[in-house]
Short mmCIF file of C-alpha atoms in Angstrom, two decimals:
data_model
loop_
_atom_site.label_atom_id
_atom_site.label_comp_id
_atom_site.label_asym_id
_atom_site.label_seq_id
_atom_site.Cartn_x
_atom_site.Cartn_y
_atom_site.Cartn_z
CA UNK Z 1448 0.00 0.00 0.00
CA UNK Z 1449 1.58 3.29 -1.09
CA UNK Z 1450 -0.98 5.63 0.50
CA UNK Z 1451 -0.68 7.80 3.61
CA UNK Z 1452 -0.81 5.68 6.77
CA UNK Z 1453 -1.92 6.89 10.19
CA UNK Z 1454 -1.67 5.11 13.47
CA UNK Z 1455 -3.62 4.48 15.61
CA UNK Z 1456 -7.00 4.64 13.88
CA UNK Z 1457 -8.79 5.26 17.15
CA UNK Z 1458 -7.60 6.51 20.51
CA UNK Z 1459 -9.63 6.92 23.68
CA UNK Z 1460 -7.86 8.73 26.48
CA UNK Z 1461 -8.68 10.29 29.79
CA UNK Z 1462 -8.58 14.04 30.17
CA UNK Z 1463 -5.14 15.19 31.20
CA UNK Z 1464 -3.25 12.34 29.54
CA UNK Z 1465 -0.74 12.79 26.73
CA UNK Z 1466 -1.30 11.17 23.33
CA UNK Z 1467 0.89 10.77 20.27
CA UNK Z 1468 -0.17 10.02 16.72
CA UNK Z 1469 1.99 8.88 13.84
CA UNK Z 1470 1.76 9.57 10.13
CA UNK Z 1471 3.72 7.84 7.37
CA UNK Z 1472 3.44 9.85 4.14
CA UNK Z 1473 3.83 8.63 0.58
CA UNK Z 1474 7.54 8.04 0.28
CA UNK Z 1475 8.35 10.52 -2.49
CA UNK Z 1476 6.28 13.33 -0.96
CA UNK Z 1477 8.31 16.00 0.80
CA UNK Z 1478 5.39 17.99 2.19
CA UNK Z 1479 3.37 16.71 5.13
CA UNK Z 1480 0.29 18.37 6.60
CA UNK Z 1481 -1.74 17.90 9.78
CA UNK Z 1482 -5.41 18.85 9.86
CA UNK Z 1483 -8.10 18.53 12.51
CA UNK Z 1484 -11.74 17.79 11.70
CA UNK Z 1485 -14.65 17.95 14.11
CA UNK Z 1486 -18.11 16.56 13.45
CA UNK Z 1487 -19.95 18.42 10.74
CA UNK Z 1488 -16.97 20.60 9.86
CA UNK Z 1489 -14.34 20.58 7.17
CA UNK Z 1490 -10.70 19.88 7.98
CA UNK Z 1491 -8.85 22.78 9.63
CA UNK Z 1492 -5.16 23.32 9.03
CA UNK Z 1493 -2.85 22.75 12.00
CA UNK Z 1494 0.72 22.66 10.67
CA UNK Z 1495 2.88 21.54 7.79
CA UNK Z 1496 6.42 20.36 7.09
CA UNK Z 1497 8.60 20.61 4.07
CA UNK Z 1498 11.07 17.79 4.54
CA UNK Z 1499 12.06 18.04 8.23
CA UNK Z 1500 11.34 21.77 8.58
CA UNK Z 1501 8.09 22.86 10.19
CA UNK Z 1502 7.18 25.87 8.07
CA UNK Z 1503 3.86 27.02 9.45
CA UNK Z 1504 1.66 26.50 12.49
CA UNK Z 1505 -1.95 27.57 12.85
CA UNK Z 1506 -3.12 29.62 15.79
CA UNK Z 1507 -5.35 26.60 16.47
CA UNK Z 1508 -2.19 24.76 17.52
CA UNK Z 1509 -1.91 25.62 21.21
CA UNK Z 1510 1.23 25.13 23.29
CA UNK Z 1511 -0.07 21.68 24.24
CA UNK Z 1512 0.37 20.51 20.65
CA UNK Z 1513 3.72 19.67 19.14
CA UNK Z 1514 4.62 18.06 15.83
CA UNK Z 1515 7.87 16.66 14.55
CA UNK Z 1516 9.13 15.15 11.35
CA UNK Z 1517 12.61 13.78 12.03
CA UNK Z 1518 14.69 13.14 8.91
CA UNK Z 1519 11.82 14.27 6.73
CA UNK Z 1520 10.09 10.90 6.80
CA UNK Z 1521 7.27 10.02 9.19
CA UNK Z 1522 5.71 12.63 11.46
CA UNK Z 1523 4.31 12.58 14.98
CA UNK Z 1524 1.71 14.84 16.53
CA UNK Z 1525 1.65 14.96 20.33
CA UNK Z 1526 -1.07 16.48 22.47
CA UNK Z 1527 -0.16 17.06 26.10
CA UNK Z 1528 -2.70 17.34 28.92
CA UNK Z 1529 -5.62 16.47 26.66
CA UNK Z 1530 -8.92 18.29 27.05
CA UNK Z 1531 -12.39 17.23 25.96
CA UNK Z 1532 -12.27 19.91 23.26
CA UNK Z 1533 -9.39 18.01 21.64
CA UNK Z 1534 -11.78 15.23 20.63
CA UNK Z 1535 -11.69 15.20 16.84
CA UNK Z 1536 -10.36 13.38 13.79
CA UNK Z 1537 -6.71 14.19 13.18
CA UNK Z 1538 -5.86 13.92 9.50
CA UNK Z 1539 -2.45 13.72 7.91
CA UNK Z 1540 -1.82 14.45 4.25
CA UNK Z 1541 1.21 14.56 2.00
CA UNK Z 1542 2.17 16.02 -1.37
CA UNK Z 1543 5.15 16.77 -3.53
CA UNK Z 1544 6.43 20.32 -3.28
CA UNK Z 1545 4.37 23.17 -4.68
CA UNK Z 1546 1.70 21.15 -6.43
CA UNK Z 1547 -1.63 22.69 -7.22
CA UNK Z 1548 -3.72 19.58 -7.37
CA UNK Z 1549 -4.19 18.99 -3.67
CA UNK Z 1550 -2.84 16.30 -1.45
CA UNK Z 1551 -3.39 12.69 -0.48
CA UNK Z 1552 -5.00 12.20 2.90
CA UNK Z 1553 -4.72 9.33 5.30
CA UNK Z 1554 -7.75 7.79 6.98
CA UNK Z 1555 -7.16 9.79 10.14
CA UNK Z 1556 -6.86 9.11 13.85
CA UNK Z 1557 -10.08 9.57 15.77
CA UNK Z 1558 -9.38 10.89 19.26
CA UNK Z 1559 -11.95 10.73 22.03
CA UNK Z 1560 -11.11 12.42 25.33
CA UNK Z 1561 -13.29 11.24 28.22
CA UNK I 866 -17.08 35.24 8.22
CA UNK I 867 -15.34 32.06 7.08
CA UNK I 868 -13.09 32.23 4.04
CA UNK I 869 -15.03 29.40 2.41
CA UNK I 870 -18.77 28.91 2.86
CA UNK I 871 -20.60 25.72 2.01
CA UNK I 872 -24.17 24.65 2.71
CA UNK I 873 -23.98 21.67 5.11
CA UNK I 874 -27.12 20.00 3.77
CA UNK I 875 -28.09 17.24 4.03
CA UNK I 876 -29.10 17.03 0.40
CA UNK I 877 -31.32 14.05 -0.42
CA UNK I 878 -31.97 13.12 -4.06
CA UNK I 879 -33.36 10.07 -5.90
CA UNK I 880 -31.01 7.85 -7.84
CA UNK I 881 -30.36 9.20 -11.33
CA UNK I 882 -30.84 12.85 -10.36
CA UNK I 883 -28.41 15.63 -11.23
CA UNK I 884 -26.78 16.98 -8.09
CA UNK I 885 -25.46 20.50 -7.73
CA UNK I 886 -23.06 21.35 -4.89
CA UNK I 887 -21.75 24.85 -4.34
CA UNK I 888 -19.28 26.95 -2.39
CA UNK I 889 -18.56 30.63 -2.11
CA UNK I 890 -15.30 32.16 -0.99
CA UNK I 891 -14.01 35.56 0.00
CA UNK I 892 -10.31 35.55 -0.91
CA UNK I 893 -9.90 36.70 -4.49
CA UNK I 894 -6.28 35.44 -4.48
CA UNK I 895 -7.38 31.80 -4.58
CA UNK I 896 -6.41 30.29 -7.92
CA UNK I 897 -6.73 26.54 -7.43
CA UNK I 898 -9.96 24.85 -6.46
CA UNK I 899 -10.65 21.29 -5.45
CA UNK I 900 -13.48 18.98 -4.58
CA UNK I 901 -12.97 16.15 -2.14
CA UNK I 902 -15.32 13.31 -1.28
CA UNK I 903 -15.33 11.91 2.24
CA UNK I 904 -17.08 8.75 3.30
CA UNK I 905 -17.98 8.29 6.94
CA UNK I 906 -14.95 7.76 9.19
CA UNK I 907 -12.53 7.98 6.23
CA UNK I 908 -10.11 10.64 5.05
CA UNK I 909 -11.02 13.01 2.20
CA UNK I 910 -10.37 11.72 -1.33
CA UNK I 911 -9.58 14.12 -4.17
CA UNK I 912 -12.29 14.13 -6.86
CA UNK I 913 -11.39 17.05 -9.10
CA UNK I 914 -9.26 20.15 -9.22
CA UNK I 915 -9.47 23.21 -11.44
CA UNK I 916 -7.37 26.27 -12.07
CA UNK I 917 -8.89 29.74 -12.34
CA UNK I 918 -12.28 30.13 -14.02
CA UNK I 919 -13.89 27.61 -16.32
CA UNK I 920 -15.28 24.09 -16.46
CA UNK I 921 -13.67 20.69 -16.11
CA UNK I 922 -15.40 17.39 -16.77
CA UNK I 923 -14.45 13.90 -15.58
CA UNK I 924 -16.98 11.19 -16.26
CA UNK I 925 -20.18 11.99 -14.38
CA UNK I 926 -18.55 14.92 -12.55
CA UNK I 927 -18.25 18.51 -13.75
CA UNK I 928 -16.50 21.25 -11.78
CA UNK I 929 -17.15 24.92 -12.50
CA UNK I 930 -15.33 27.97 -11.22
CA UNK I 931 -16.60 31.54 -11.54
CA UNK I 932 -13.91 33.77 -10.09
CA UNK I 933 -15.82 36.95 -10.81
CA UNK I 934 -18.57 35.77 -8.45
CA UNK I 935 -16.22 33.83 -6.14
CA UNK I 936 -18.42 30.79 -6.64
CA UNK I 937 -17.57 27.18 -7.42
CA UNK I 938 -19.82 24.26 -8.23
CA UNK I 939 -19.68 20.51 -8.60
CA UNK I 940 -22.29 18.73 -10.68
CA UNK I 941 -22.90 15.00 -10.48
CA UNK I 942 -24.89 13.46 -13.31
CA UNK I 943 -26.82 10.20 -13.03
CA UNK I 944 -26.21 10.10 -9.28
CA UNK I 945 -25.79 6.69 -7.66
CA UNK I 946 -26.31 5.50 -4.08
CA UNK I 947 -22.53 5.00 -3.93
CA UNK I 948 -22.17 8.78 -4.36
CA UNK I 949 -23.68 9.22 -0.89
CA UNK I 950 -20.93 10.96 1.07
CA UNK I 951 -19.83 14.37 2.30
CA UNK I 952 -18.45 16.63 -0.42
CA UNK I 953 -15.84 19.18 0.61
CA UNK I 954 -14.76 22.12 -1.49
CA UNK I 955 -11.24 23.39 -0.92
CA UNK I 956 -9.11 26.27 -2.14
CA UNK I 957 -5.35 26.47 -2.20
CA UNK I 958 -3.72 29.56 -0.77
CA UNK I 959 -0.39 31.10 -1.73
CA UNK I 960 1.60 28.76 0.54
CA UNK I 961 -0.09 25.68 -0.95
CA UNK I 962 -2.30 25.11 2.10
CA UNK I 963 -5.85 23.93 1.51
CA UNK I 964 -8.71 25.90 3.04
CA UNK I 965 -11.83 23.74 3.26
CA UNK I 966 -15.52 24.41 3.36
CA UNK I 967 -17.58 22.70 6.03
CA UNK I 968 -18.83 20.02 3.63
CA UNK I 969 -22.23 19.11 2.17
CA UNK I 970 -23.70 15.75 3.11
CA UNK I 971 -25.30 14.05 0.10
CA UNK I 972 -27.71 11.12 0.25
CA UNK I 973 -28.73 9.41 -2.99
CA UNK I 974 -31.84 7.31 -2.42
CA UNK I 975 -32.20 4.04 -4.42
#
């Protein structure tokens, strides 16, 4: 399978716990994006990487959120001290640099904070 | 006001109907426009993309962009129950980020 892979698919955690999600992009894609999607809404941009460099972060990305992409391959998104408002689908996408035809999304990680 | 506005629906049509889905946007700098389809609990899947104003056709799908009105449309001909999904419009900004609408839920009744 050469698509974008995300792990885990589902995560249930207690409020206040830390969680980490992983994204494996399509191998030849140097751009990697994280989006968040809540029920009934479209995906909202969180951050993106070009290779290993994190080039932009949304104001939605509070200090409790951190993302990394070591060596420009897979990426992790960590949420510290989770809150119920963090419950959402976290989507990862990848693309080659500066393409205008959109990106390829993974199936997402659904986070439920109880 | 959101940069991209999209009627959330739901839109319910009988099988075989022509479906029209629409979005409006406020940023006149947008040049690239996409439509994604998202099935329940799945990631969005790219359906079509267009550049600037004009039409683009791919099988049963036609995308239209009217930059003067800041309005884009997706038409689905001969709709099928398998077309039942949420349809997301998206626009690409100058840093190649996608800005999405909230999605329109479509139900095609057999």
